[in-house]
PDB file of C-alpha atoms in Angstrom:
ATOM      1  CA  MET A 162       0.218   0.256  -0.007  1.00 37.00           C
ATOM      2  CA  ALA A 163       1.409   3.516  -1.277  1.00 39.00           C
ATOM      3  CA  GLY A 164       1.193   6.526   0.889  1.00 38.00           C
ATOM      4  CA  LEU A 165       2.586   9.917   0.990  1.00 31.00           C
ATOM      5  CA  CYS A 166       5.612  11.130   0.731  1.00 35.00           C
ATOM      6  CA  ILE A 167       6.802  13.609   3.030  1.00 31.00           C
ATOM      7  CA  ALA A 168      10.120  14.551   4.887  1.00 35.00           C
ATOM      8  CA  SER A 169      11.928  16.722   6.966  1.00 33.00           C
ATOM      9  CA  VAL A 170      15.575  16.654   8.362  1.00 36.00           C
ATOM     10  CA  THR A 171      15.429  16.348  11.718  1.00 37.00           C
ATOM     11  CA  HIS A 172      18.934  15.606  12.536  1.00 40.00           C
ATOM     12  CA  ALA A 173      22.509  15.564  10.386  1.00 39.00           C
ATOM     13  CA  GLN A 174      25.932  14.299  10.582  1.00 45.00           C
ATOM     14  CA  GLU A 175      28.611  15.654   7.828  1.00 44.00           C
ATOM     15  CA  GLY A 176      31.000  13.042   6.415  1.00 54.00           C
ATOM     16  CA  ASP A 177      31.308  10.782   3.220  1.00 68.00           C
ATOM     17  CA  VAL A 178      28.565   8.023   4.274  1.00 83.00           C
ATOM     18  CA  LYS A 179      28.709   5.577   0.697  1.00 93.00           C
ATOM     19  CA  ILE A 180      26.997   2.175   1.871  1.00 96.00           C
ATOM     20  CA  ASN A 181      28.673  -0.066   0.949  1.00 95.00           C
ATOM     21  CA  ASN A 182      27.971  -2.808   4.067  1.00 98.00           C
ATOM     22  CA  ILE A 183      24.419  -4.071   4.711  1.00 98.00           C
ATOM     23  CA  VAL A 184      24.462  -6.611   7.587  1.00 98.00           C
ATOM     24  CA  LEU A 185      21.251  -8.713   8.188  1.00 99.00           C
ATOM     25  CA  VAL A 186      20.239  -9.805  11.931  1.00 98.00           C
ATOM     26  CA  HIS A 187      17.339 -12.464  12.184  1.00 98.00           C
ATOM     27  CA  GLY A 188      14.574 -12.775  14.412  1.00 98.00           C
ATOM     28  CA  ALA A 189      13.285 -15.529  16.999  1.00 97.00           C
ATOM     29  CA  PHE A 190      12.120 -18.918  15.714  1.00 97.00           C
ATOM     30  CA  THR A 191      14.582 -18.062  12.126  1.00 97.00           C
ATOM     31  CA  ASP A 192      18.802 -18.236  11.614  1.00 97.00           C
ATOM     32  CA  GLY A 193      20.595 -16.021   8.644  1.00 97.00           C
ATOM     33  CA  SER A 194      19.221 -18.333   5.782  1.00 97.00           C
ATOM     34  CA  CYS A 195      15.838 -16.949   6.096  1.00 98.00           C
ATOM     35  CA  TRP A 196      17.835 -13.755   4.706  1.00 98.00           C
ATOM     36  CA  ASN A 197      19.041 -15.865   1.754  1.00 98.00           C
ATOM     37  CA  ALA A 198      16.478 -14.321  -1.120  1.00 98.00           C
ATOM     38  CA  VAL A 199      17.033 -10.872  -0.049  1.00 98.00           C
ATOM     39  CA  THR A 200      21.086 -11.984  -0.185  1.00 98.00           C
ATOM     40  CA  GLY A 201      21.522 -12.923  -3.319  1.00 98.00           C
ATOM     41  CA  LYS A 202      20.018 -10.179  -4.508  1.00 98.00           C
ATOM     42  CA  LEU A 203      21.547  -7.796  -2.755  1.00 98.00           C
ATOM     43  CA  GLN A 204      24.510  -9.155  -3.574  1.00 98.00           C
ATOM     44  CA  ALA A 205      23.594  -9.311  -7.439  1.00 98.00           C
ATOM     45  CA  LEU A 206      23.225  -4.983  -7.212  1.00 98.00           C
ATOM     46  CA  GLY A 207      26.884  -5.127  -5.738  1.00 97.00           C
ATOM     47  CA  TYR A 208      26.513  -4.541  -1.885  1.00 98.00           C
ATOM     48  CA  HIS A 209      28.576  -6.654   0.660  1.00 98.00           C
ATOM     49  CA  VAL A 210      26.198  -8.489   2.419  1.00 98.00           C
ATOM     50  CA  THR A 211      26.557 -10.457   5.886  1.00 98.00           C
ATOM     51  CA  ALA A 212      23.726 -12.441   7.181  1.00 98.00           C
ATOM     52  CA  VAL A 213      23.785 -12.427  11.387  1.00 98.00           C
ATOM     53  CA  GLN A 214      23.834 -15.433  13.139  1.00 98.00           C
ATOM     54  CA  ASN A 215      22.301 -14.713  16.627  1.00 98.00           C
ATOM     55  CA  SER A 216      22.204 -17.513  19.368  1.00 98.00           C
ATOM     56  CA  LEU A 217      18.794 -16.152  20.629  1.00 98.00           C
ATOM     57  CA  THR A 218      20.674 -17.347  24.561  1.00 98.00           C
ATOM     58  CA  SER A 219      19.986 -13.525  24.899  1.00 98.00           C
ATOM     59  CA  LEU A 220      19.883  -9.623  24.002  1.00 98.00           C
ATOM     60  CA  LYS A 221      23.403  -9.287  25.382  1.00 98.00           C
ATOM     61  CA  GLU A 222      24.627 -11.855  23.586  1.00 98.00           C
ATOM     62  CA  ASP A 223      22.690 -11.314  20.544  1.00 98.00           C
ATOM     63  CA  VAL A 224      24.362  -7.735  20.327  1.00 98.00           C
ATOM     64  CA  THR A 225      27.646  -9.018  20.415  1.00 98.00           C
ATOM     65  CA  ILE A 226      27.309 -11.217  17.781  1.00 98.00           C
ATOM     66  CA  THR A 227      26.289  -8.255  15.696  1.00 98.00           C
ATOM     67  CA  GLU A 228      29.090  -5.695  17.263  1.00 98.00           C
ATOM     68  CA  ARG A 229      31.346  -9.023  15.801  1.00 98.00           C
ATOM     69  CA  VAL A 230      30.154  -8.873  12.854  1.00 98.00           C
ATOM     70  CA  LEU A 231      30.046  -4.897  12.113  1.00 98.00           C
ATOM     71  CA  ALA A 232      34.041  -4.692  13.713  1.00 98.00           C
ATOM     72  CA  ARG A 233      34.649  -7.014  10.430  1.00 98.00           C
ATOM     73  CA  GLN A 234      32.928  -4.533   8.005  1.00 98.00           C
ATOM     74  CA  LYS A 235      35.454  -1.987   5.703  1.00 96.00           C
ATOM     75  CA  GLY A 236      32.945   0.665   5.778  1.00 96.00           C
ATOM     76  CA  ASN A 237      29.793   2.304   6.202  1.00 97.00           C
ATOM     77  CA  VAL A 238      27.283  -0.039   7.263  1.00 98.00           C
ATOM     78  CA  LEU A 239      22.966  -0.191   6.487  1.00 98.00           C
ATOM     79  CA  LEU A 240      21.987  -2.476   9.705  1.00 98.00           C
ATOM     80  CA  VAL A 241      18.941  -4.601   9.413  1.00 99.00           C
ATOM     81  CA  GLY A 242      16.847  -5.887  11.668  1.00 98.00           C
ATOM     82  CA  HIS A 243      13.767  -7.977  11.736  1.00 98.00           C
ATOM     83  CA  SER A 244      11.514  -9.018  14.732  1.00 98.00           C
ATOM     84  CA  TRP A 245      13.393  -9.739  17.794  1.00 98.00           C
ATOM     85  CA  GLY A 246      16.462  -8.525  15.526  1.00 98.00           C
ATOM     86  CA  GLY A 247      15.178  -4.909  16.003  1.00 98.00           C
ATOM     87  CA  ALA A 248      16.058  -4.912  19.758  1.00 98.00           C
ATOM     88  CA  VAL A 249      19.314  -5.988  18.913  1.00 98.00           C
ATOM     89  CA  ILE A 250      19.939  -3.665  16.308  1.00 98.00           C
ATOM     90  CA  THR A 251      18.294  -0.905  18.427  1.00 98.00           C
ATOM     91  CA  GLN A 252      21.536  -1.589  20.358  1.00 98.00           C
ATOM     92  CA  ALA A 253      24.044  -2.643  17.834  1.00 98.00           C
ATOM     93  CA  GLY A 254      23.197   0.068  16.042  1.00 98.00           C
ATOM     94  CA  ASN A 255      25.493   2.552  18.120  1.00 98.00           C
ATOM     95  CA  ASP A 256      28.092   1.584  16.212  1.00 98.00           C
ATOM     96  CA  PRO A 257      29.637   4.437  14.370  1.00 97.00           C
ATOM     97  CA  ARG A 258      29.609   2.697  11.434  1.00 97.00           C
ATOM     98  CA  VAL A 259      26.255   2.037  11.396  1.00 98.00           C
ATOM     99  CA  LYS A 260      24.570   5.122   9.394  1.00 97.00           C
ATOM    100  CA  GLY A 261      21.514   3.793   9.388  1.00 98.00           C
ATOM    101  CA  LEU A 262      19.043   1.677  10.566  1.00 98.00           C
ATOM    102  CA  VAL A 263      15.916  -1.100   8.906  1.00 98.00           C
ATOM    103  CA  TYR A 264      13.543  -2.909  11.052  1.00 98.00           C
ATOM    104  CA  LEU A 265      11.670  -5.101   9.399  1.00 98.00           C
ATOM    105  CA  SER A 266       7.887  -5.956  11.072  1.00 98.00           C
ATOM    106  CA  ALA A 267      10.173  -5.327  14.088  1.00 98.00           C
ATOM    107  CA  ILE A 268      10.130  -4.745  18.120  1.00 97.00           C
ATOM    108  CA  LEU A 269      11.761  -1.413  18.680  1.00 97.00           C
ATOM    109  CA  PRO A 270      12.553  -0.498  22.474  1.00 98.00           C
ATOM    110  CA  ASP A 271      13.462   2.643  23.336  1.00 98.00           C
ATOM    111  CA  SER A 272      16.220   3.367  25.693  1.00 98.00           C
ATOM    112  CA  GLY A 273      16.010   1.509  29.248  1.00 98.00           C
ATOM    113  CA  GLU A 274      13.311  -0.186  27.538  1.00 98.00           C
ATOM    114  CA  SER A 275      13.449  -3.778  27.218  1.00 98.00           C
ATOM    115  CA  ALA A 276      11.328  -5.736  24.324  1.00 97.00           C
ATOM    116  CA  ALA A 277       8.678  -7.147  26.648  1.00 95.00           C
ATOM    117  CA  ASP A 278       8.446  -3.662  27.440  1.00 96.00           C
ATOM    118  CA  ALA A 279       8.638  -2.167  24.329  1.00 97.00           C
ATOM    119  CA  LEU A 280       5.064  -4.571  23.561  1.00 95.00           C
ATOM    120  CA  ALA A 281       3.491  -4.462  27.429  1.00 93.00           C
ATOM    121  CA  ARG A 282       3.571  -0.170  26.444  1.00 93.00           C
ATOM    122  CA  HIS A 283       1.763  -1.121  23.273  1.00 90.00           C
ATOM    123  CA  HIS A 284      -0.936  -3.962  24.992  1.00 84.00           C
ATOM    124  CA  ASN A 285       1.529  -6.812  22.938  1.00 76.00           C
ATOM    125  CA  SER A 286       2.819  -9.001  24.758  1.00 68.00           C
ATOM    126  CA  PRO A 287       5.983 -11.579  23.776  1.00 61.00           C
ATOM    127  CA  PRO A 288       5.559 -15.019  21.979  1.00 62.00           C
ATOM    128  CA  ALA A 289       2.731 -16.741  24.429  1.00 68.00           C
ATOM    129  CA  PHE A 290       4.401 -20.134  24.564  1.00 83.00           C
ATOM    130  CA  ARG A 291       5.268 -21.651  27.603  1.00 90.00           C
ATOM    131  CA  PRO A 292       9.096 -22.234  27.831  1.00 95.00           C
ATOM    132  CA  ASP A 293      10.071 -25.508  28.634  1.00 96.00           C
ATOM    133  CA  GLU A 294      12.830 -26.432  31.041  1.00 97.00           C
ATOM    134  CA  ASN A 295      15.887 -24.947  29.580  1.00 97.00           C
ATOM    135  CA  GLY A 296      13.893 -21.570  29.424  1.00 97.00           C
ATOM    136  CA  LEU A 297      13.826 -21.543  25.872  1.00 97.00           C
ATOM    137  CA  ILE A 298      10.463 -20.942  23.777  1.00 96.00           C
ATOM    138  CA  TRP A 299      10.139 -23.469  20.664  1.00 96.00           C
ATOM    139  CA  LEU A 300       8.114 -23.063  17.560  1.00 95.00           C
ATOM    140  CA  ASP A 301       8.323 -26.300  16.154  1.00 94.00           C
ATOM    141  CA  GLU A 302       4.896 -27.366  15.132  1.00 95.00           C
ATOM    142  CA  PRO A 303       5.045 -27.479  11.641  1.00 96.00           C
ATOM    143  CA  GLU A 304       1.224 -25.907  11.595  1.00 96.00           C
ATOM    144  CA  ILE A 305       1.773 -22.969  14.479  1.00 95.00           C
ATOM    145  CA  PHE A 306       4.809 -22.145  12.683  1.00 96.00           C
ATOM    146  CA  GLN A 307       3.028 -21.610   9.339  1.00 96.00           C
ATOM    147  CA  GLN A 308      -0.222 -19.897  11.640  1.00 96.00           C
ATOM    148  CA  VAL A 309       2.407 -17.667  13.444  1.00 95.00           C
ATOM    149  CA  MET A 310       5.228 -17.164  11.171  1.00 97.00           C
ATOM    150  CA  ALA A 311       4.656 -17.754   7.743  1.00 97.00           C
ATOM    151  CA  ASN A 312       0.948 -17.466   6.840  1.00 97.00           C
ATOM    152  CA  ASP A 313       1.754 -16.232   3.429  1.00 97.00           C
ATOM    153  CA  ILE A 314       4.581 -19.070   2.300  1.00 97.00           C
ATOM    154  CA  PRO A 315       3.518 -22.497   0.586  1.00 97.00           C
ATOM    155  CA  GLN A 316       2.947 -25.172   3.428  1.00 97.00           C
ATOM    156  CA  SER A 317       5.360 -27.341   2.076  1.00 97.00           C
ATOM    157  CA  GLN A 318       8.140 -24.903   2.552  1.00 97.00           C
ATOM    158  CA  ALA A 319       6.880 -23.673   6.037  1.00 97.00           C
ATOM    159  CA  ARG A 320       7.249 -27.348   7.274  1.00 97.00           C
ATOM    160  CA  ILE A 321      11.030 -26.857   5.976  1.00 97.00           C
ATOM    161  CA  LEU A 322      11.549 -23.701   8.007  1.00 97.00           C
ATOM    162  CA  ALA A 323       9.517 -24.965  11.042  1.00 97.00           C
ATOM    163  CA  SER A 324      12.359 -28.045  11.004  1.00 96.00           C
ATOM    164  CA  VAL A 325      15.036 -25.746  11.067  1.00 95.00           C
ATOM    165  CA  GLN A 326      13.586 -23.009  13.726  1.00 96.00           C
ATOM    166  CA  GLN A 327      15.860 -21.445  16.557  1.00 96.00           C
ATOM    167  CA  PRO A 328      14.193 -21.346  20.159  1.00 97.00           C
ATOM    168  CA  ILE A 329      14.533 -18.311  21.784  1.00 97.00           C
ATOM    169  CA  ALA A 330      15.426 -17.791  25.697  1.00 97.00           C
ATOM    170  CA  ALA A 331      12.158 -16.514  26.987  1.00 95.00           C
ATOM    171  CA  SER A 332      14.395 -14.038  29.435  1.00 97.00           C
ATOM    172  CA  ALA A 333      16.096 -12.147  26.497  1.00 97.00           C
ATOM    173  CA  PHE A 334      12.416 -10.639  26.186  1.00 96.00           C
ATOM    174  CA  SER A 335      12.986  -9.055  29.893  1.00 97.00           C
ATOM    175  CA  GLU A 336      16.641  -7.581  28.723  1.00 98.00           C
ATOM    176  CA  LYS A 337      17.123  -3.737  28.822  1.00 98.00           C
ATOM    177  CA  ILE A 338      18.568  -1.481  25.591  1.00 98.00           C
ATOM    178  CA  ILE A 339      20.969   0.840  27.125  1.00 98.00           C
ATOM    179  CA  HIS A 340      20.902   3.071  24.561  1.00 98.00           C
ATOM    180  CA  ALA A 341      18.200   3.147  21.569  1.00 98.00           C
ATOM    181  CA  ALA A 342      20.171   4.119  18.239  1.00 98.00           C
ATOM    182  CA  TRP A 343      17.368   5.304  16.645  1.00 98.00           C
ATOM    183  CA  HIS A 344      17.480   8.833  18.272  1.00 98.00           C
ATOM    184  CA  GLU A 345      20.474   9.498  16.177  1.00 96.00           C
ATOM    185  CA  LYS A 346      20.449   7.190  12.599  1.00 97.00           C
ATOM    186  CA  PRO A 347      18.047   7.115  10.620  1.00 97.00           C
ATOM    187  CA  VAL A 348      15.080   4.951  10.009  1.00 98.00           C
ATOM    188  CA  TRP A 349      13.299   3.163   7.848  1.00 98.00           C
ATOM    189  CA  TYR A 350      10.450   0.424   8.873  1.00 98.00           C
ATOM    190  CA  VAL A 351       8.986  -2.182   7.176  1.00 98.00           C
ATOM    191  CA  LEU A 352       5.560  -2.570   8.367  1.00 98.00           C
ATOM    192  CA  THR A 353       3.746  -6.402   7.039  1.00 98.00           C
ATOM    193  CA  GLU A 354      -0.068  -5.463   6.703  1.00 98.00           C
ATOM    194  CA  ASN A 355      -1.091  -9.535   7.152  1.00 98.00           C
ATOM    195  CA  ASP A 356       1.466 -10.087   9.842  1.00 97.00           C
ATOM    196  CA  GLN A 357       0.200 -12.901  12.790  1.00 95.00           C
ATOM    197  CA  ALA A 358       3.432 -12.440  15.053  1.00 95.00           C
ATOM    198  CA  LEU A 359       3.291  -8.841  15.672  1.00 96.00           C
ATOM    199  CA  SER A 360       0.337  -6.616  15.616  1.00 95.00           C
ATOM    200  CA  PRO A 361       0.767  -4.228  12.364  1.00 97.00           C
ATOM    201  CA  ASP A 362      -0.692  -1.800  14.843  1.00 96.00           C
ATOM    202  CA  VAL A 363       1.912  -2.278  17.197  1.00 97.00           C
ATOM    203  CA  GLN A 364       4.461  -1.591  14.112  1.00 97.00           C
ATOM    204  CA  ARG A 365       2.547   1.468  13.148  1.00 98.00           C
ATOM    205  CA  GLN A 366       3.317   2.843  16.393  1.00 97.00           C
ATOM    206  CA  PHE A 367       6.558   1.360  16.404  1.00 98.00           C
ATOM    207  CA  ALA A 368       8.001   3.368  12.979  1.00 98.00           C
ATOM    208  CA  LYS A 369       6.058   6.950  14.219  1.00 97.00           C
ATOM    209  CA  GLU A 370       8.385   6.600  17.521  1.00 97.00           C
ATOM    210  CA  SER A 371      11.239   6.884  15.450  1.00 97.00           C
ATOM    211  CA  HIS A 372      10.282   8.629  12.761  1.00 97.00           C
ATOM    212  CA  ALA A 373      10.852   5.992  10.443  1.00 98.00           C
ATOM    213  CA  THR A 374      10.117   6.526   6.294  1.00 97.00           C
ATOM    214  CA  THR A 375       7.101   3.640   6.410  1.00 98.00           C
ATOM    215  CA  LYS A 376       6.679   1.000   3.949  1.00 97.00           C
ATOM    216  CA  GLN A 377       3.583  -1.110   4.180  1.00 98.00           C
ATOM    217  CA  ILE A 378       3.059  -4.172   1.953  1.00 98.00           C
ATOM    218  CA  ASN A 379       0.953  -7.394   2.244  1.00 97.00           C
ATOM    219  CA  ALA A 380       2.628  -9.666   3.964  1.00 98.00           C
ATOM    220  CA  GLY A 381       3.044 -11.883   6.944  1.00 98.00           C
ATOM    221  CA  HIS A 382       5.745 -11.684   9.358  1.00 98.00           C
ATOM    222  CA  LEU A 383       8.580 -14.025   7.216  1.00 98.00           C
ATOM    223  CA  SER A 384       8.692 -10.883   4.390  1.00 98.00           C
ATOM    224  CA  MET A 385      12.028 -11.543   3.690  1.00 98.00           C
ATOM    225  CA  ILE A 386      11.048 -15.192   2.459  1.00 98.00           C
ATOM    226  CA  SER A 387       7.274 -14.029   0.787  1.00 98.00           C
ATOM    227  CA  HIS A 388       8.405 -10.493  -0.669  1.00 98.00           C
ATOM    228  CA  PRO A 389      11.882 -10.451  -1.228  1.00 98.00           C
ATOM    229  CA  ASP A 390      12.066  -8.107  -3.736  1.00 98.00           C
ATOM    230  CA  ASP A 391      10.182  -5.332  -1.713  1.00 98.00           C
ATOM    231  CA  ILE A 392      12.019  -6.041   0.783  1.00 98.00           C
ATOM    232  CA  VAL A 393      15.551  -5.230  -1.326  1.00 98.00           C
ATOM    233  CA  ARG A 394      13.610  -2.145  -2.368  1.00 98.00           C
ATOM    234  CA  VAL A 395      13.564  -1.109   0.836  1.00 98.00           C
ATOM    235  CA  ILE A 396      16.895  -1.768   1.924  1.00 98.00           C
ATOM    236  CA  SER A 397      18.513  -0.509  -1.653  1.00 98.00           C
ATOM    237  CA  ASP A 398      16.384   2.485  -1.433  1.00 97.00           C
ATOM    238  CA  ALA A 399      17.000   3.127   2.105  1.00 97.00           C
ATOM    239  CA  ALA A 400      21.029   2.710   1.054  1.00 97.00           C
ATOM    240  CA  GLU A 401      21.041   4.821  -1.768  1.00 96.00           C
ATOM    241  CA  GLU A 402      19.356   7.639  -0.324  1.00 96.00           C
ATOM    242  CA  LEU A 403      22.697   7.491   2.555  1.00 96.00           C
ATOM    243  CA  SER A 404      25.190   7.444  -0.051  1.00 93.00           C
ATOM    244  CA  SER A 405      23.586  10.369  -2.294  1.00 89.00           C
ATOM    245  CA  ASN A 406      23.984  12.408   0.463  1.00 77.00           C
ATOM    246  CA  LYS A 407      27.280  13.936   2.368  1.00 43.00           C
ATOM    247  CA  LYS A 408      24.752  14.240   5.540  1.00 41.00           C
ATOM    248  CA  LEU A 409      23.084  11.492   7.756  1.00 51.00           C
ATOM    249  CA  VAL A 410      19.673  12.714   7.893  1.00 48.00           C
ATOM    250  CA  ARG A 411      17.004  11.696  10.201  1.00 51.00           C
ATOM    251  CA  HIS A 412      13.555  11.802   8.901  1.00 47.00           C
ATOM    252  CA  GLU A 413      10.427  12.711  10.657  1.00 45.00           C
ATOM    253  CA  ASN A 414       7.130  10.700  10.039  1.00 44.00           C
ATOM    254  CA  THR A 415       7.605  10.028   6.673  1.00 44.00           C
ATOM    255  CA  THR A 416       5.391   7.256   4.576  1.00 45.00           C
ATOM    256  CA  TYR A 417       5.942   6.295   1.035  1.00 42.00           C
TER     257      TYR A 417
END
């Protein structure tokens, strides 16, 4: 769904901001392979792309893993986070190499706030599944996985995704962000209107709070798999916008 494009500059930083590197951060119940279609298309456009492999054991550990990947990038980075990965990039995005943030149906906590806090503030909640004896939340039943994560993906493909899903520690949702990078960095948000995992209304509020350039698409939660061309377009447009200016600009309530 397209909307009116309105932008105003609220923050700028001097410097060469050409974006050569894109780092992709996956969410809960997936791994880095969920980005495969997007990765290939971005590589074909000439970008150096790295998909982080989160542990999903804690926010701190996933931030550390992402920071290690950022440290290996030669040049500026556009950092992309899906779902739980939104919380990760909100903290890891403070790295000075990161020049912009793209959130994909993502949780977006504020400074001093946990993912659970951010969801509760919008009357949502973390996954309503009981942790096992190790404190892990699983989504390995194929029918439930498709219903929650992959409602716009063929059943045969959803079953494969469920077979390699990665559990997340329930305690991770209670760990707090130290400083939310979206306060200083330009933000783009992909809002998935057919999402069964994170309410589109909640996504809309996250996008508004972060003054994001917002792209709405009729997709489920794993839109990087079901709609890779749309996701590549948002990421490449963000990278090109940053690269075409000698300033980093932070947008105010922008939709396109």
